[in-house]
Structures are given as C-alpha cells and as structure tokens.
C-alpha cells in the first residue's frame, strides 16, 4: 500500500520555467516531509524538507508548500535549469517508526534548453 | 569525504547464490537504514538499526534476508538463495538519533543483478 502518492510521473519544463511536483499522504502521524533528488546510478540526495509546523519553506530556487488539512505537499523549482533534470522523490516519515522513509514513486523531470 | 559508503557498487550473481553487501555510515551517525529500489520506483524501507540494535523490519524483508550491525558501526545485508526478483539497487542511509534525527543521508547504493 503506497503511503505517499506522487504526481506527475514525468514532467518536461523549458529552461527558466517553474517545475511543480505534488504529493499526498494519508497517515496523520507523519511529521517530516523531505524531497530527494536522484541522478541515474546515484543514491538519492536530500534536497529540502519541511516539518508540519510551517506551511512553506524556501531554499534558493526550491520551495516546499505544505497543506496539513489537505494532507498534501508540493515542490516548486523556480527558474528550472537543464542541470535540474533528474528524478525527484517525495517522502514522509514519523518518529514512531524511527523516521523510516515512505517514498512516492518519483517524478522524472526533464528541463529542455 | 565522510559520506555514507557502500560496497560493492555492483554485484552480478547467479540465482541461488548468497550475496553480502556492506554499508559504512557517516561516522557520528548511530542510525542506519536499508532500502531497496527497483527500476522506476521509489526506495522501499527494509530495516533500520540504532547502534547495534535492529529496531524495525519491513514485511519486505523475507526469511532469506538478514542484516547485522555487530558493533554499531558498519552494517551488512545478506541475501541467501538469491532469486531474479531480488535484482534491485540496495541503498543504505544514516542519521543521528538526536537533534535532526529525521534527516537521512544515502550512500551510492549497490546494484544487484541476479541472472
């Protein structure tokens, strides 16, 4: 049973555009929501994360928006660059399970020049 | 570089053979996690350790899988009697158990191919 649902499966954005990836969860015990970036043949790299006590977090070109009542969160990549082309995974976890991560299925992002 | 390291990076084995992978976490991290990632999917949690204690196991961890962390430092994941369905990337991650204990940092993974 997929505990975190992610969409879209793939995304093509022009250079300079905004990339938006959405995730939804059901388990209200989740209290940590990270996004990971993964390049082919590499392990996932922590990109940005949010706790449910805030509705938005921004780090450089990357922003997480969090809607606790809707149990949804999203990643926005501003001024997307070809180097951002990768697979992005949202995840969720909670302290009850030692913060073991529950991942979405991933979004393959292609930023065209 | 003091990131998470995993060895070997690639392993090709024949069905029915046993394989063992090693993970060395970030030195000050006492939590260590194993995940499995199949092609086109997100990583799936297998098990985690706090120090040498194995605290949680996923139902994905069948009887053929065993993980150890004998001295609370490196960990090994063994798969016995490998099957073709075991072909995947095996990822290790580590974190601290205090402060920002929720932040996990992943290694490069071990790609297993069972022929």
PDB file of C-alpha atoms in Angstrom:
ATOM      1  CA  UNK A   1       0.000   0.000   0.000  1.00  0.00           C
ATOM      2  CA  UNK A   2       1.538   3.243  -1.202  1.00  0.00           C
ATOM      3  CA  UNK A   3       1.507   5.617   1.733  1.00  0.00           C
ATOM      4  CA  UNK A   4       2.659   8.597  -0.314  1.00  0.00           C
ATOM      5  CA  UNK A   5       1.212   9.313  -3.745  1.00  0.00           C
ATOM      6  CA  UNK A   6       3.222  11.460  -6.144  1.00  0.00           C
ATOM      7  CA  UNK A   7       2.339  13.145  -9.410  1.00  0.00           C
ATOM      8  CA  UNK A   8       3.069  13.651 -12.198  1.00  0.00           C
ATOM      9  CA  UNK A   9       5.122  10.618 -13.169  1.00  0.00           C
ATOM     10  CA  UNK A  10       7.086  12.712 -15.652  1.00  0.00           C
ATOM     11  CA  UNK A  11       7.456  16.393 -16.392  1.00  0.00           C
ATOM     12  CA  UNK A  12       9.029  18.413 -19.183  1.00  0.00           C
ATOM     13  CA  UNK A  13       9.763  22.080 -18.499  1.00  0.00           C
ATOM     14  CA  UNK A  14      11.582  24.692 -20.520  1.00  0.00           C
ATOM     15  CA  UNK A  15      14.680  26.321 -19.100  1.00  0.00           C
ATOM     16  CA  UNK A  16      13.658  29.190 -16.860  1.00  0.00           C
ATOM     17  CA  UNK A  17      10.214  27.755 -16.198  1.00  0.00           C
ATOM     18  CA  UNK A  18       8.670  26.533 -12.951  1.00  0.00           C
ATOM     19  CA  UNK A  19       8.552  22.810 -12.181  1.00  0.00           C
ATOM     20  CA  UNK A  20       5.825  21.669  -9.794  1.00  0.00           C
ATOM     21  CA  UNK A  21       5.559  18.201  -8.278  1.00  0.00           C
ATOM     22  CA  UNK A  22       2.767  17.185  -5.944  1.00  0.00           C
ATOM     23  CA  UNK A  23       2.449  14.608  -3.185  1.00  0.00           C
ATOM     24  CA  UNK A  24      -0.362  13.428  -0.934  1.00  0.00           C
ATOM     25  CA  UNK A  25      -0.348  11.263   2.169  1.00  0.00           C
ATOM     26  CA  UNK A  26      -2.870   9.597   4.444  1.00  0.00           C
ATOM     27  CA  UNK A  27      -1.046   8.863   7.692  1.00  0.00           C
ATOM     28  CA  UNK A  28      -1.583  11.818  10.016  1.00  0.00           C
ATOM     29  CA  UNK A  29       1.274  10.599  12.218  1.00  0.00           C
ATOM     30  CA  UNK A  30       3.777  11.699   9.562  1.00  0.00           C
ATOM     31  CA  UNK A  31       5.741  14.692  10.817  1.00  0.00           C
ATOM     32  CA  UNK A  32       8.643  15.013   8.420  1.00  0.00           C
ATOM     33  CA  UNK A  33       8.397  15.549   4.665  1.00  0.00           C
ATOM     34  CA  UNK A  34      11.628  15.565   2.649  1.00  0.00           C
ATOM     35  CA  UNK A  35      12.293  15.766  -1.053  1.00  0.00           C
ATOM     36  CA  UNK A  36      15.152  13.835  -2.591  1.00  0.00           C
ATOM     37  CA  UNK A  37      16.850  14.298  -5.954  1.00  0.00           C
ATOM     38  CA  UNK A  38      18.345  11.296  -7.705  1.00  0.00           C
ATOM     39  CA  UNK A  39      20.549  11.136 -10.776  1.00  0.00           C
ATOM     40  CA  UNK A  40      20.940   7.873 -12.731  1.00  0.00           C
ATOM     41  CA  UNK A  41      23.204   5.407 -10.965  1.00  0.00           C
ATOM     42  CA  UNK A  42      23.432   7.522  -7.818  1.00  0.00           C
ATOM     43  CA  UNK A  43      21.821   7.401  -4.410  1.00  0.00           C
ATOM     44  CA  UNK A  44      19.075   9.896  -3.503  1.00  0.00           C
ATOM     45  CA  UNK A  45      20.325  13.252  -2.229  1.00  0.00           C
ATOM     46  CA  UNK A  46      18.376  15.243   0.347  1.00  0.00           C
ATOM     47  CA  UNK A  47      17.204  18.415  -1.352  1.00  0.00           C
ATOM     48  CA  UNK A  48      14.844  20.188   1.037  1.00  0.00           C
ATOM     49  CA  UNK A  49      12.458  19.164   3.805  1.00  0.00           C
ATOM     50  CA  UNK A  50       9.633  20.539   5.918  1.00  0.00           C
ATOM     51  CA  UNK A  51       8.016  19.831   9.276  1.00  0.00           C
ATOM     52  CA  UNK A  52       4.227  20.316   9.627  1.00  0.00           C
ATOM     53  CA  UNK A  53       4.513  23.376  11.865  1.00  0.00           C
ATOM     54  CA  UNK A  54       5.163  25.603   8.846  1.00  0.00           C
ATOM     55  CA  UNK A  55       3.306  25.969   5.546  1.00  0.00           C
ATOM     56  CA  UNK A  56       6.225  26.892   3.335  1.00  0.00           C
ATOM     57  CA  UNK A  57       9.984  26.551   3.226  1.00  0.00           C
ATOM     58  CA  UNK A  58      12.287  28.073   0.652  1.00  0.00           C
ATOM     59  CA  UNK A  59      15.903  27.266  -0.065  1.00  0.00           C
ATOM     60  CA  UNK A  60      17.316  29.008  -3.103  1.00  0.00           C
ATOM     61  CA  UNK A  61      15.266  28.040  -6.150  1.00  0.00           C
ATOM     62  CA  UNK A  62      13.475  25.238  -4.291  1.00  0.00           C
ATOM     63  CA  UNK A  63      10.283  25.763  -2.279  1.00  0.00           C
ATOM     64  CA  UNK A  64       8.084  23.295  -0.416  1.00  0.00           C
ATOM     65  CA  UNK A  65       4.437  24.206   0.123  1.00  0.00           C
ATOM     66  CA  UNK A  66       2.643  22.215   2.815  1.00  0.00           C
ATOM     67  CA  UNK A  67      -1.105  21.928   3.412  1.00  0.00           C
ATOM     68  CA  UNK A  68      -1.709  19.983   6.602  1.00  0.00           C
ATOM     69  CA  UNK A  69      -5.515  19.959   6.384  1.00  0.00           C
ATOM     70  CA  UNK A  70      -5.430  18.592   2.832  1.00  0.00           C
ATOM     71  CA  UNK A  71      -2.521  16.245   3.625  1.00  0.00           C
ATOM     72  CA  UNK A  72      -0.659  17.467   0.597  1.00  0.00           C
ATOM     73  CA  UNK A  73       2.724  18.984  -0.097  1.00  0.00           C
ATOM     74  CA  UNK A  74       4.487  20.104  -3.220  1.00  0.00           C
ATOM     75  CA  UNK A  75       7.900  21.014  -4.561  1.00  0.00           C
ATOM     76  CA  UNK A  76       8.366  24.083  -6.719  1.00  0.00           C
ATOM     77  CA  UNK A  77      11.574  24.561  -8.665  1.00  0.00           C
ATOM     78  CA  UNK A  78      11.885  28.139  -9.865  1.00  0.00           C
ATOM     79  CA  UNK A  79      13.988  29.116 -12.875  1.00  0.00           C
ATOM     80  CA  UNK A  80      14.451  25.451 -13.785  1.00  0.00           C
ATOM     81  CA  UNK A  81      17.820  24.587 -15.336  1.00  0.00           C
ATOM     82  CA  UNK A  82      18.953  21.653 -17.507  1.00  0.00           C
ATOM     83  CA  UNK A  83      21.110  20.535 -14.572  1.00  0.00           C
ATOM     84  CA  UNK A  84      17.906  20.033 -12.574  1.00  0.00           C
ATOM     85  CA  UNK A  85      16.958  17.159 -14.901  1.00  0.00           C
ATOM     86  CA  UNK A  86      16.705  14.200 -12.523  1.00  0.00           C
ATOM     87  CA  UNK A  87      14.172  12.069 -10.704  1.00  0.00           C
ATOM     88  CA  UNK A  88      12.561  13.669  -7.681  1.00  0.00           C
ATOM     89  CA  UNK A  89      11.042  11.722  -4.816  1.00  0.00           C
ATOM     90  CA  UNK A  90       8.828  12.994  -2.050  1.00  0.00           C
ATOM     91  CA  UNK A  91       8.783  11.071   1.190  1.00  0.00           C
ATOM     92  CA  UNK A  92       7.168  11.112   4.609  1.00  0.00           C
ATOM     93  CA  UNK A  93       8.099   9.682   7.974  1.00  0.00           C
ATOM     94  CA  UNK A  94       7.380   9.843  11.676  1.00  0.00           C
ATOM     95  CA  UNK A  95       9.194   9.273  14.942  1.00  0.00           C
ATOM     96  CA  UNK A  96       7.092   6.182  15.816  1.00  0.00           C
ATOM     97  CA  UNK A  97       8.929   4.205  13.154  1.00  0.00           C
ATOM     98  CA  UNK A  98      12.338   5.751  13.686  1.00  0.00           C
ATOM     99  CA  UNK A  99      11.754   8.082  10.747  1.00  0.00           C
ATOM    100  CA  UNK A 100      11.881   5.234   8.238  1.00  0.00           C
ATOM    101  CA  UNK A 101      11.032   6.936   4.963  1.00  0.00           C
ATOM    102  CA  UNK A 102       7.941   6.186   2.887  1.00  0.00           C
ATOM    103  CA  UNK A 103       8.688   7.310  -0.656  1.00  0.00           C
ATOM    104  CA  UNK A 104       6.476   8.294  -3.552  1.00  0.00           C
ATOM    105  CA  UNK A 105       7.069   6.625  -6.906  1.00  0.00           C
ATOM    106  CA  UNK A 106       9.081   9.522  -8.264  1.00  0.00           C
ATOM    107  CA  UNK A 107       8.831  12.195 -10.940  1.00  0.00           C
ATOM    108  CA  UNK A 108      11.233  12.237 -13.849  1.00  0.00           C
ATOM    109  CA  UNK A 109      11.966  15.872 -14.665  1.00  0.00           C
ATOM    110  CA  UNK A 110      13.468  16.969 -17.958  1.00  0.00           C
ATOM    111  CA  UNK A 111      14.408  20.612 -18.375  1.00  0.00           C
ATOM    112  CA  UNK A 112      14.909  21.481 -22.017  1.00  0.00           C
ATOM    113  CA  UNK A 113      17.377  24.187 -23.121  1.00  0.00           C
TER     114      UNK A 113
ATOM    115  CA  UNK B   1      34.804  12.749   2.297  1.00  0.00           C
ATOM    116  CA  UNK B   2      32.847  11.346   5.229  1.00  0.00           C
ATOM    117  CA  UNK B   3      29.610  10.417   3.473  1.00  0.00           C
ATOM    118  CA  UNK B   4      27.879   7.046   3.502  1.00  0.00           C
ATOM    119  CA  UNK B   5      29.819   4.424   1.570  1.00  0.00           C
ATOM    120  CA  UNK B   6      28.624   1.103   0.185  1.00  0.00           C
ATOM    121  CA  UNK B   7      30.499  -1.865  -1.225  1.00  0.00           C
ATOM    122  CA  UNK B   8      30.467  -3.376  -3.690  1.00  0.00           C
ATOM    123  CA  UNK B   9      28.895  -0.898  -6.086  1.00  0.00           C
ATOM    124  CA  UNK B  10      27.822  -3.631  -8.454  1.00  0.00           C
ATOM    125  CA  UNK B  11      27.243  -7.331  -7.942  1.00  0.00           C
ATOM    126  CA  UNK B  12      26.229  -9.914 -10.516  1.00  0.00           C
ATOM    127  CA  UNK B  13      25.320 -13.317  -9.149  1.00  0.00           C
ATOM    128  CA  UNK B  14      23.592 -16.464 -10.287  1.00  0.00           C
ATOM    129  CA  UNK B  15      20.226 -17.454  -8.938  1.00  0.00           C
ATOM    130  CA  UNK B  16      20.569 -19.474  -5.758  1.00  0.00           C
ATOM    131  CA  UNK B  17      23.856 -17.916  -4.636  1.00  0.00           C
ATOM    132  CA  UNK B  18      24.281 -15.898  -1.446  1.00  0.00           C
ATOM    133  CA  UNK B  19      25.419 -12.272  -1.546  1.00  0.00           C
ATOM    134  CA  UNK B  20      26.518  -9.815   1.131  1.00  0.00           C
ATOM    135  CA  UNK B  21      26.656  -6.046   0.940  1.00  0.00           C
ATOM    136  CA  UNK B  22      28.385  -3.636   3.287  1.00  0.00           C
ATOM    137  CA  UNK B  23      27.448  -0.135   4.389  1.00  0.00           C
ATOM    138  CA  UNK B  24      29.633   2.316   6.299  1.00  0.00           C
ATOM    139  CA  UNK B  25      27.573   5.184   7.699  1.00  0.00           C
ATOM    140  CA  UNK B  26      28.632   8.752   8.393  1.00  0.00           C
ATOM    141  CA  UNK B  27      30.923   8.402  11.408  1.00  0.00           C
ATOM    142  CA  UNK B  28      28.865  10.256  14.004  1.00  0.00           C
ATOM    143  CA  UNK B  29      25.543   8.713  12.910  1.00  0.00           C
ATOM    144  CA  UNK B  30      24.173   5.938  15.086  1.00  0.00           C
ATOM    145  CA  UNK B  31      21.076   5.125  12.990  1.00  0.00           C
ATOM    146  CA  UNK B  32      21.464   3.076   9.841  1.00  0.00           C
ATOM    147  CA  UNK B  33      18.727   2.202   7.343  1.00  0.00           C
ATOM    148  CA  UNK B  34      18.496  -0.229   4.438  1.00  0.00           C
ATOM    149  CA  UNK B  35      16.208   0.353   1.465  1.00  0.00           C
ATOM    150  CA  UNK B  36      15.604  -1.458  -1.814  1.00  0.00           C
ATOM    151  CA  UNK B  37      14.889   0.366  -5.053  1.00  0.00           C
ATOM    152  CA  UNK B  38      13.660  -1.363  -8.184  1.00  0.00           C
ATOM    153  CA  UNK B  39      13.764   0.253 -11.599  1.00  0.00           C
ATOM    154  CA  UNK B  40      11.374   3.161 -11.939  1.00  0.00           C
ATOM    155  CA  UNK B  41      10.220   3.027  -8.328  1.00  0.00           C
ATOM    156  CA  UNK B  42      10.947   4.875  -5.128  1.00  0.00           C
ATOM    157  CA  UNK B  43      13.111   3.275  -2.452  1.00  0.00           C
ATOM    158  CA  UNK B  44      11.299   0.874  -0.120  1.00  0.00           C
ATOM    159  CA  UNK B  45      12.253   0.563   3.536  1.00  0.00           C
ATOM    160  CA  UNK B  46      13.719  -2.770   4.621  1.00  0.00           C
ATOM    161  CA  UNK B  47      15.112  -2.349   8.125  1.00  0.00           C
ATOM    162  CA  UNK B  48      16.916   0.005  10.469  1.00  0.00           C
ATOM    163  CA  UNK B  49      19.369  -0.092  13.348  1.00  0.00           C
ATOM    164  CA  UNK B  50      20.018   2.205  16.225  1.00  0.00           C
ATOM    165  CA  UNK B  51      23.546   1.414  17.306  1.00  0.00           C
ATOM    166  CA  UNK B  52      23.724  -2.396  17.138  1.00  0.00           C
ATOM    167  CA  UNK B  53      20.013  -2.978  17.804  1.00  0.00           C
ATOM    168  CA  UNK B  54      17.760  -3.806  14.855  1.00  0.00           C
ATOM    169  CA  UNK B  55      14.614  -1.889  15.756  1.00  0.00           C
ATOM    170  CA  UNK B  56      12.292  -2.376  12.813  1.00  0.00           C
ATOM    171  CA  UNK B  57      11.899  -4.737   9.887  1.00  0.00           C
ATOM    172  CA  UNK B  58       9.620  -4.374   6.896  1.00  0.00           C
ATOM    173  CA  UNK B  59       7.474  -7.246   5.680  1.00  0.00           C
ATOM    174  CA  UNK B  60       9.584  -6.986   2.503  1.00  0.00           C
ATOM    175  CA  UNK B  61      12.457  -8.482   4.484  1.00  0.00           C
ATOM    176  CA  UNK B  62      11.786 -12.156   3.841  1.00  0.00           C
ATOM    177  CA  UNK B  63      13.498 -15.002   5.686  1.00  0.00           C
ATOM    178  CA  UNK B  64      16.201 -15.017   3.020  1.00  0.00           C
ATOM    179  CA  UNK B  65      17.319 -11.530   4.063  1.00  0.00           C
ATOM    180  CA  UNK B  66      19.344 -10.790   7.155  1.00  0.00           C
ATOM    181  CA  UNK B  67      21.030  -7.623   8.320  1.00  0.00           C
ATOM    182  CA  UNK B  68      23.564  -7.091  11.056  1.00  0.00           C
ATOM    183  CA  UNK B  69      25.377  -4.217  12.677  1.00  0.00           C
ATOM    184  CA  UNK B  70      27.549  -6.033  15.222  1.00  0.00           C
ATOM    185  CA  UNK B  71      29.499  -3.133  16.684  1.00  0.00           C
ATOM    186  CA  UNK B  72      27.139  -0.303  15.914  1.00  0.00           C
ATOM    187  CA  UNK B  73      29.336   0.966  13.107  1.00  0.00           C
ATOM    188  CA  UNK B  74      29.180  -0.670   9.656  1.00  0.00           C
ATOM    189  CA  UNK B  75      26.302  -2.923   8.639  1.00  0.00           C
ATOM    190  CA  UNK B  76      25.956  -5.905   6.338  1.00  0.00           C
ATOM    191  CA  UNK B  77      22.912  -7.069   4.401  1.00  0.00           C
ATOM    192  CA  UNK B  78      22.931 -10.693   3.287  1.00  0.00           C
ATOM    193  CA  UNK B  79      20.572 -12.292   0.804  1.00  0.00           C
ATOM    194  CA  UNK B  80      20.530 -16.072   0.769  1.00  0.00           C
ATOM    195  CA  UNK B  81      19.417 -18.200  -2.193  1.00  0.00           C
ATOM    196  CA  UNK B  82      19.021 -15.178  -4.442  1.00  0.00           C
ATOM    197  CA  UNK B  83      16.093 -15.007  -6.847  1.00  0.00           C
ATOM    198  CA  UNK B  84      15.699 -12.953 -10.010  1.00  0.00           C
ATOM    199  CA  UNK B  85      13.187 -10.768  -8.190  1.00  0.00           C
ATOM    200  CA  UNK B  86      15.967  -9.663  -5.836  1.00  0.00           C
ATOM    201  CA  UNK B  87      17.576  -7.699  -8.662  1.00  0.00           C
ATOM    202  CA  UNK B  88      17.489  -4.100  -7.469  1.00  0.00           C
ATOM    203  CA  UNK B  89      19.539  -1.251  -6.082  1.00  0.00           C
ATOM    204  CA  UNK B  90      20.180  -1.700  -2.358  1.00  0.00           C
ATOM    205  CA  UNK B  91      20.575   1.627  -0.612  1.00  0.00           C
ATOM    206  CA  UNK B  92      21.912   2.437   2.791  1.00  0.00           C
ATOM    207  CA  UNK B  93      21.232   5.668   4.684  1.00  0.00           C
ATOM    208  CA  UNK B  94      22.308   7.001   8.044  1.00  0.00           C
ATOM    209  CA  UNK B  95      21.182   9.606  10.539  1.00  0.00           C
ATOM    210  CA  UNK B  96      21.799  10.724  14.074  1.00  0.00           C
ATOM    211  CA  UNK B  97      19.317   9.795  16.817  1.00  0.00           C
ATOM    212  CA  UNK B  98      19.470  13.213  18.424  1.00  0.00           C
ATOM    213  CA  UNK B  99      18.827  16.701  17.138  1.00  0.00           C
ATOM    214  CA  UNK B 100      17.891  16.465  13.465  1.00  0.00           C
ATOM    215  CA  UNK B 101      17.335  12.722  13.718  1.00  0.00           C
ATOM    216  CA  UNK B 102      14.886  12.748  10.836  1.00  0.00           C
ATOM    217  CA  UNK B 103      17.484  13.702   8.190  1.00  0.00           C
ATOM    218  CA  UNK B 104      18.794  10.667   6.349  1.00  0.00           C
ATOM    219  CA  UNK B 105      21.774  10.706   4.030  1.00  0.00           C
ATOM    220  CA  UNK B 106      22.081   7.996   1.425  1.00  0.00           C
ATOM    221  CA  UNK B 107      25.041   6.140   0.036  1.00  0.00           C
ATOM    222  CA  UNK B 108      25.565   5.438  -3.677  1.00  0.00           C
ATOM    223  CA  UNK B 109      23.905   2.030  -3.475  1.00  0.00           C
ATOM    224  CA  UNK B 110      24.816  -1.491  -4.510  1.00  0.00           C
ATOM    225  CA  UNK B 111      23.293  -2.604  -7.793  1.00  0.00           C
ATOM    226  CA  UNK B 112      22.467  -6.341  -7.637  1.00  0.00           C
ATOM    227  CA  UNK B 113      21.760  -8.316 -10.785  1.00  0.00           C
ATOM    228  CA  UNK B 114      20.627 -11.921 -10.381  1.00  0.00           C
ATOM    229  CA  UNK B 115      20.966 -13.989 -13.558  1.00  0.00           C
TER     230      UNK B 115
END
